[in-house]
mmCIF file of C-alpha atoms in Angstrom:
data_model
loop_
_atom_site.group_PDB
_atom_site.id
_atom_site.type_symbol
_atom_site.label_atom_id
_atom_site.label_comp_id
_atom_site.label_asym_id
_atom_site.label_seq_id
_atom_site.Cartn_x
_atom_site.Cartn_y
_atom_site.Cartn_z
ATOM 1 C CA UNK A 1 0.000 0.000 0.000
ATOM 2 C CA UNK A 2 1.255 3.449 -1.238
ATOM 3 C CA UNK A 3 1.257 6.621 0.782
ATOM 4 C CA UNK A 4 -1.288 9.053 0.099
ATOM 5 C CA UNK A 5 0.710 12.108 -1.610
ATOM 6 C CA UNK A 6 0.890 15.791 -0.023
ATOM 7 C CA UNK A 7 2.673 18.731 -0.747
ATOM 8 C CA UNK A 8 5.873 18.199 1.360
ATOM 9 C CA UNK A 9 5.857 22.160 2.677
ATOM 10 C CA UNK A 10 2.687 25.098 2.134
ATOM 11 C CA UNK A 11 3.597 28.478 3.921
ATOM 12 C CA UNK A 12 0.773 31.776 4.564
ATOM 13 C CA UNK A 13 0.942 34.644 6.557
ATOM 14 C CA UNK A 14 -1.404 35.172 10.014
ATOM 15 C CA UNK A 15 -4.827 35.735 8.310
ATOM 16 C CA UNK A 16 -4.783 34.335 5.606
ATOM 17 C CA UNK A 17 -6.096 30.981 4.560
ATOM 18 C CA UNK A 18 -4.166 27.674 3.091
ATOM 19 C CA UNK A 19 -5.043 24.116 1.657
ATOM 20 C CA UNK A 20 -3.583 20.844 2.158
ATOM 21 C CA UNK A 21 -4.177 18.485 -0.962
ATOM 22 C CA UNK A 22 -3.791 14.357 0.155
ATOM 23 C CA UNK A 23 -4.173 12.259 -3.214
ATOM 24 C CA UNK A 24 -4.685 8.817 -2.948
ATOM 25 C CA UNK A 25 -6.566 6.271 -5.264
ATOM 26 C CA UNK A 26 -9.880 4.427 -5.654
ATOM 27 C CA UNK A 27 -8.393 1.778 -3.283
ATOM 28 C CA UNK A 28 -8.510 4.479 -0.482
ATOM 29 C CA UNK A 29 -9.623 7.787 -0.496
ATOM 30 C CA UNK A 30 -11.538 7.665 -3.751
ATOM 31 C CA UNK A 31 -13.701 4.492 -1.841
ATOM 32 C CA UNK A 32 -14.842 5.471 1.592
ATOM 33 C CA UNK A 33 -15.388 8.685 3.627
ATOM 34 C CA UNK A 34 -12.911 7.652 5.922
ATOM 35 C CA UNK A 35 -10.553 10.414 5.040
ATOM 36 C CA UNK A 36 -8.803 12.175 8.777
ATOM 37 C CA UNK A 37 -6.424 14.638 9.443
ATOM 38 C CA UNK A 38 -3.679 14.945 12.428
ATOM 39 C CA UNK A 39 -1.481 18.243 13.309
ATOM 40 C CA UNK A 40 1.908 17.103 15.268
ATOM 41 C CA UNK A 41 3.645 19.478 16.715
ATOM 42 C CA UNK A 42 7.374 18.761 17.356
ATOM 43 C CA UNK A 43 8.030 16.098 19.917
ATOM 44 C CA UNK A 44 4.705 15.535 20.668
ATOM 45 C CA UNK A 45 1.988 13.082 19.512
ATOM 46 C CA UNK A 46 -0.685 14.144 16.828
ATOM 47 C CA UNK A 47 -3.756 15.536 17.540
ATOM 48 C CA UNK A 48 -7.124 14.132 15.545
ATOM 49 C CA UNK A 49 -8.593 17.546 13.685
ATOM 50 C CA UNK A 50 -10.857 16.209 10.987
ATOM 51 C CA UNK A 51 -12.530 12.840 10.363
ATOM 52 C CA UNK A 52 -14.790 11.301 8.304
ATOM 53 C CA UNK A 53 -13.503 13.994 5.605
ATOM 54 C CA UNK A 54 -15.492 16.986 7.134
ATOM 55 C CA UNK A 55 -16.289 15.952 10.982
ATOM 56 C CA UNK A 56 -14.499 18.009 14.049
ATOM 57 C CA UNK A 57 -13.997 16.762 16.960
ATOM 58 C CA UNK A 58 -14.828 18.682 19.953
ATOM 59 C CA UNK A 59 -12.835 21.171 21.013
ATOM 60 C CA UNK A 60 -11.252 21.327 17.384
ATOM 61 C CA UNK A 61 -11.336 25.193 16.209
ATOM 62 C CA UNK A 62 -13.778 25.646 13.132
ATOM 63 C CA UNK A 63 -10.985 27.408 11.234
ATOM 64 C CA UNK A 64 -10.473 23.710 10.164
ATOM 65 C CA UNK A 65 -12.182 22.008 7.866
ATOM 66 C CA UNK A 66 -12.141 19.371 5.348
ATOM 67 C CA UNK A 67 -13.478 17.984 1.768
ATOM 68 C CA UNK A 68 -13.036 15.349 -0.921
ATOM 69 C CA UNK A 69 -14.002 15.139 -4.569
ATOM 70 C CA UNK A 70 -12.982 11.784 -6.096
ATOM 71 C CA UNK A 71 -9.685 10.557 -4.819
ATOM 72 C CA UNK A 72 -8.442 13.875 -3.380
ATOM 73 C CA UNK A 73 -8.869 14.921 0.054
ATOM 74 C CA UNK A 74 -8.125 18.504 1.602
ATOM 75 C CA UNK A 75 -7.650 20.351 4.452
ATOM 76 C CA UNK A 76 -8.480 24.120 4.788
ATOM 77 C CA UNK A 77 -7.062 26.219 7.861
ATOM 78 C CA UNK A 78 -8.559 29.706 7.834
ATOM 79 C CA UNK A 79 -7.191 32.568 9.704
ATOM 80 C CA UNK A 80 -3.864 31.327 9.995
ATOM 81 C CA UNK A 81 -2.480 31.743 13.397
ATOM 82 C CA UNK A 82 1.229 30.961 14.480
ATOM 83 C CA UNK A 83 0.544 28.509 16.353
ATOM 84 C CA UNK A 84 -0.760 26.113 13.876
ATOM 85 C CA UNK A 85 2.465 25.833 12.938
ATOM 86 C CA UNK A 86 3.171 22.150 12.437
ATOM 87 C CA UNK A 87 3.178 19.205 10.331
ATOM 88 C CA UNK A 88 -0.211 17.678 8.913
ATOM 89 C CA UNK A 89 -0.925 14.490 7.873
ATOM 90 C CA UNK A 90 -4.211 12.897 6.686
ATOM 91 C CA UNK A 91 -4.652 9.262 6.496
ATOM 92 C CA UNK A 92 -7.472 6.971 4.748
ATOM 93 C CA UNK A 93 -8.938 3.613 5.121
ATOM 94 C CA UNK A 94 -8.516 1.205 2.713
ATOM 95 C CA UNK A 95 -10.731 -1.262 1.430
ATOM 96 C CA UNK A 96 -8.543 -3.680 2.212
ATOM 97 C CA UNK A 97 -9.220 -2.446 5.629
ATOM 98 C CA UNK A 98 -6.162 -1.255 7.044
ATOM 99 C CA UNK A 99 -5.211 2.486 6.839
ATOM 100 C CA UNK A 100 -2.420 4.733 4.892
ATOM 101 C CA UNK A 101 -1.021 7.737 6.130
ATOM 102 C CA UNK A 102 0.091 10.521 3.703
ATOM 103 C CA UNK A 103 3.577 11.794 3.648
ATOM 104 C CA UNK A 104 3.132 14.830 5.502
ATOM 105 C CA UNK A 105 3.479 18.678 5.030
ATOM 106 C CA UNK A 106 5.023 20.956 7.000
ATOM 107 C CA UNK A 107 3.216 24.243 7.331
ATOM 108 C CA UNK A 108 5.265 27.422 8.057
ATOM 109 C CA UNK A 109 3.423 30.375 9.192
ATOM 110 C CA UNK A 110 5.245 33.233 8.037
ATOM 111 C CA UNK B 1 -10.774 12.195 31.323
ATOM 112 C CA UNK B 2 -9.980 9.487 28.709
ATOM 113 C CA UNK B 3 -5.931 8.919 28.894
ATOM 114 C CA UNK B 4 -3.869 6.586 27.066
ATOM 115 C CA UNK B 5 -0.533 5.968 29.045
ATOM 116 C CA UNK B 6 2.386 3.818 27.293
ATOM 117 C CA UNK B 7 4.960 2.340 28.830
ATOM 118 C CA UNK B 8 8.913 3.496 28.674
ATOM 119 C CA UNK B 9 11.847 3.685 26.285
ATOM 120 C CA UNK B 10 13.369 0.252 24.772
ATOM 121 C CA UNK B 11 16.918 -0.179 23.436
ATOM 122 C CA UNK B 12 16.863 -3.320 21.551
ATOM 123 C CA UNK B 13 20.167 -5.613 19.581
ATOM 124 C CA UNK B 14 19.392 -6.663 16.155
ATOM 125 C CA UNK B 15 17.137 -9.805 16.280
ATOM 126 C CA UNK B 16 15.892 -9.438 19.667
ATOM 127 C CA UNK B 17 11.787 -8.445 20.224
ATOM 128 C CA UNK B 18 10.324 -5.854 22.136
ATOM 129 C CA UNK B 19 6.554 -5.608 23.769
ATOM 130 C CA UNK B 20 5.015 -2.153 24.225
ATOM 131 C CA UNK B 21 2.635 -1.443 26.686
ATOM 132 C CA UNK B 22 -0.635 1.017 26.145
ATOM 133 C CA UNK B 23 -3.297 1.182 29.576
ATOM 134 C CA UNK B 24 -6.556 3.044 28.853
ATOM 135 C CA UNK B 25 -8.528 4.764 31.409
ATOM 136 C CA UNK B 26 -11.646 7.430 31.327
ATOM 137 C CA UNK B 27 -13.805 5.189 28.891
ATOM 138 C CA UNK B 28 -15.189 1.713 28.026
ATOM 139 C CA UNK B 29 -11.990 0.102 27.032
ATOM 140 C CA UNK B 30 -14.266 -2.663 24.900
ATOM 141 C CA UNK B 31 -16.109 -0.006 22.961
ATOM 142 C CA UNK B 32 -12.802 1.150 21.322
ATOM 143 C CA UNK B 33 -10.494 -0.372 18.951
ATOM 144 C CA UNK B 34 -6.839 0.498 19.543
ATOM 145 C CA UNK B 35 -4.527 1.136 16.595
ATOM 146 C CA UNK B 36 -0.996 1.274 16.899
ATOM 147 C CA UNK B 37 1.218 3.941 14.351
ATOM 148 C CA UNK B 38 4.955 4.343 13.888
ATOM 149 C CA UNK B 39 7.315 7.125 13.430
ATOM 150 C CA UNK B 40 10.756 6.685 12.566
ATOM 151 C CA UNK B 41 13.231 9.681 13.471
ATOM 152 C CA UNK B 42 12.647 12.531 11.041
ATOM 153 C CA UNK B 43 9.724 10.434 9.541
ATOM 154 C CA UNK B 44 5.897 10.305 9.002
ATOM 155 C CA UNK B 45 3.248 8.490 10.258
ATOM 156 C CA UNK B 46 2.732 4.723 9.551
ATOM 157 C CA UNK B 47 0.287 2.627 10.889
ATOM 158 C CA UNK B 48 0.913 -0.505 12.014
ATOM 159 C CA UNK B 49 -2.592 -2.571 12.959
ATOM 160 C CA UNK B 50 -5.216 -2.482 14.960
ATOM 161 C CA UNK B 51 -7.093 -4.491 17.801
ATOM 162 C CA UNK B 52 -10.762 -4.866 18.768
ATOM 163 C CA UNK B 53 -10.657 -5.089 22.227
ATOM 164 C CA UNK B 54 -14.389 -6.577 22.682
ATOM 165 C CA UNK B 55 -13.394 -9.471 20.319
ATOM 166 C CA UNK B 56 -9.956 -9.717 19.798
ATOM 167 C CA UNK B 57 -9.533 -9.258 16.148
ATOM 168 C CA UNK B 58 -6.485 -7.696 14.643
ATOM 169 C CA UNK B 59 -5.430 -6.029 11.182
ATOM 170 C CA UNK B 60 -1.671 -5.559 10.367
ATOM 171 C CA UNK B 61 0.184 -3.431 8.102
ATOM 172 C CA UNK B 62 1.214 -5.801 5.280
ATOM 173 C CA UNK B 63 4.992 -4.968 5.671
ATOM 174 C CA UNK B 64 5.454 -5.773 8.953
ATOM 175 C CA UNK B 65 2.513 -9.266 9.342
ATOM 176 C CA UNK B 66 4.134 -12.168 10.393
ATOM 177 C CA UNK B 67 6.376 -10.090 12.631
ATOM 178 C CA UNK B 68 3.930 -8.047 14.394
ATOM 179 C CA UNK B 69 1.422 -9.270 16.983
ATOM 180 C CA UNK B 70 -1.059 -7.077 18.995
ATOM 181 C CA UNK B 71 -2.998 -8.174 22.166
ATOM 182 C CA UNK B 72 -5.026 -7.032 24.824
ATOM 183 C CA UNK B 73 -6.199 -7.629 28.266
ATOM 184 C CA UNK B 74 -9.209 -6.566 29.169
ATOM 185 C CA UNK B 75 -8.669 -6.975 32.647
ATOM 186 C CA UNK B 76 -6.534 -4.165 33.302
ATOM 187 C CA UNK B 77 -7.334 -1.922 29.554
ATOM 188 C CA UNK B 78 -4.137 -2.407 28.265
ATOM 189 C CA UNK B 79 -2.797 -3.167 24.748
ATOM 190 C CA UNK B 80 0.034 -4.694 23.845
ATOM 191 C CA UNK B 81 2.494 -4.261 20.488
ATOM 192 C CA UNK B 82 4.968 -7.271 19.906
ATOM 193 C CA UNK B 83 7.414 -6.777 17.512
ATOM 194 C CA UNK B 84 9.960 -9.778 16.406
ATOM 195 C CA UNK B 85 13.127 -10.311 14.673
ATOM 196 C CA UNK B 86 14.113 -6.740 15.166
ATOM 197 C CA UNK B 87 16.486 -4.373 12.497
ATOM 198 C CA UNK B 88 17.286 -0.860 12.835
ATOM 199 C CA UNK B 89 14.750 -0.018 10.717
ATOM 200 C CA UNK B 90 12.216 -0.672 13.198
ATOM 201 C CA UNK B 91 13.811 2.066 15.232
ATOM 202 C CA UNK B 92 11.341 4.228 15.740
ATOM 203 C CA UNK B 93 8.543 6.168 18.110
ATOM 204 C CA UNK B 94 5.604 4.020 18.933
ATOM 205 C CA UNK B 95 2.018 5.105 19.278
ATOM 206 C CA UNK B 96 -1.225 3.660 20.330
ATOM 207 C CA UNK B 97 -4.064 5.364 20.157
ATOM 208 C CA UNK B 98 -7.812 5.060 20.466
ATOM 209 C CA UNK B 99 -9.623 4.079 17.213
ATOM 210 C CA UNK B 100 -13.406 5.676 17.223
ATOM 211 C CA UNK B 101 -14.426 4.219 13.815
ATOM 212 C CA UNK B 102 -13.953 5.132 10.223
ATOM 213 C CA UNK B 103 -9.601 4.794 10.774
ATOM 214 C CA UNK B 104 -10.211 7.672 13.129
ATOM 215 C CA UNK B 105 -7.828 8.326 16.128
ATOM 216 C CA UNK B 106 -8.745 10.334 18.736
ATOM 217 C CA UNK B 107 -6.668 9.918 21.818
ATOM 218 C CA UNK B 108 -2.547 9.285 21.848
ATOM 219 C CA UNK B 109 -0.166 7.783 23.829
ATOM 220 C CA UNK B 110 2.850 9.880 24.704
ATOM 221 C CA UNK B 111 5.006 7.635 22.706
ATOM 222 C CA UNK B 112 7.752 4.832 23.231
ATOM 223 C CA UNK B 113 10.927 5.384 21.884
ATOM 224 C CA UNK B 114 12.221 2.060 20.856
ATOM 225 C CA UNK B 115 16.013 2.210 19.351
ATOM 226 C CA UNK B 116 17.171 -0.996 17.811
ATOM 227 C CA UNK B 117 21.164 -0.562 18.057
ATOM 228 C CA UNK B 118 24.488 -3.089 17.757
#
């Protein structure tokens, strides 16, 4: 099983808004809803921000949010704020039911 | 509050096998799969398999089945990662974390360091 693809870096300024692309295949993201997304900070473990493509969890800010059309998922953070800061990666069930992770990409907040 | 609390760093030799520890507390540990991801230094994510607590089934990650076994004991909510026939690839940060559905994970462990070294 492949990785999903992302960008490996996206930068924006405080404010302003940026998109995380995760591109995967009809074996995975293209089959199921099952798309999530995870911020990890440095040294620490990830944090759950988006599931089931566009579900938050609570507590999650609604700056993020997330879609899918066909076998690419993405992940929107409005209002950029330094502290978001981090790496993101989204992962996908399979339908051989066992999940992939994407790459990662590290976003810089300028 | 739901907490997921893994046991310490490992320094393995080549060959040898290491067990990782995960104990749940704050929720129904049966209601909850637990899946287990991997981060090797510098790294992403990759998941390793998962565990249904209620029934016992596991999935593995293709690359590692047949080296990889995860239990757990419902008797004290804890999970349990096996790895076997160790290299230095395998070197890496350890996570379990609580699966709520759809390949979803919403609670961490802190993370084992396991360092597979001559």
């Amino acid at each position: 099983q492949s990785a999903l693809t992302q960008p490996a870096s996206v930068s924006g300024s405080p404010g302003q808004s940026i998109t995380i692309s995760c591109t995967g295949t009809s074996s995975d993201v293209g089959a199921y809803n099952y798309v999530s997304w995870y911020q990890q900070h440095p040294g620490k473990a990830p944090i759950l921000m988006v599931y089931g493509v566009s579900d938050r969890p609570s507590g999650v800010s609604n700056r993020f949010s997330g879609s899918k059309s066909g076998n690419t998922a993405s992940l929107t953070i409005s209002g950029l704020q330094p502290e978001d800061e981090a790496d993101y990666y989204c992962s996908s069930q399979t339908t051989s039911s066992t999940v992939v992770f994407g790459g990662g990409t590290k976003l810089t907040v300028l | 509050q739901v907490q997921v609390v893994q046991s310490g760093a490992e320094v393995k030799k080549p060959g040898a096998s290491v067990k990782v520890s995960c104990k749940a507390s704050g929720y129904a540990f049966n209601s909850y799969g637990i899946s287990w991801v991997r981060q090797a230094p510098g790294q992403g994510l990759e998941w390793v398999g998962w565990s249904n607590p209620y029934n016992g089934n596991t999935r593995y990650a293709q690359k590692l089945q047949g080296r990889v076994t995860l239990t757990t004991d419902t008797s004290t909510s804890t999970a349990y990662v096996e790895l076997r026939s160790l290299t230095s690839d395998d070197t890496a940060v350890y996570y379990c974390a609580r699966d709520i559905g759809s390949a979803a994970f919403d609670q961490w462990g802190q993370g084992t360091l396991v360092t597979v070294s001559s």
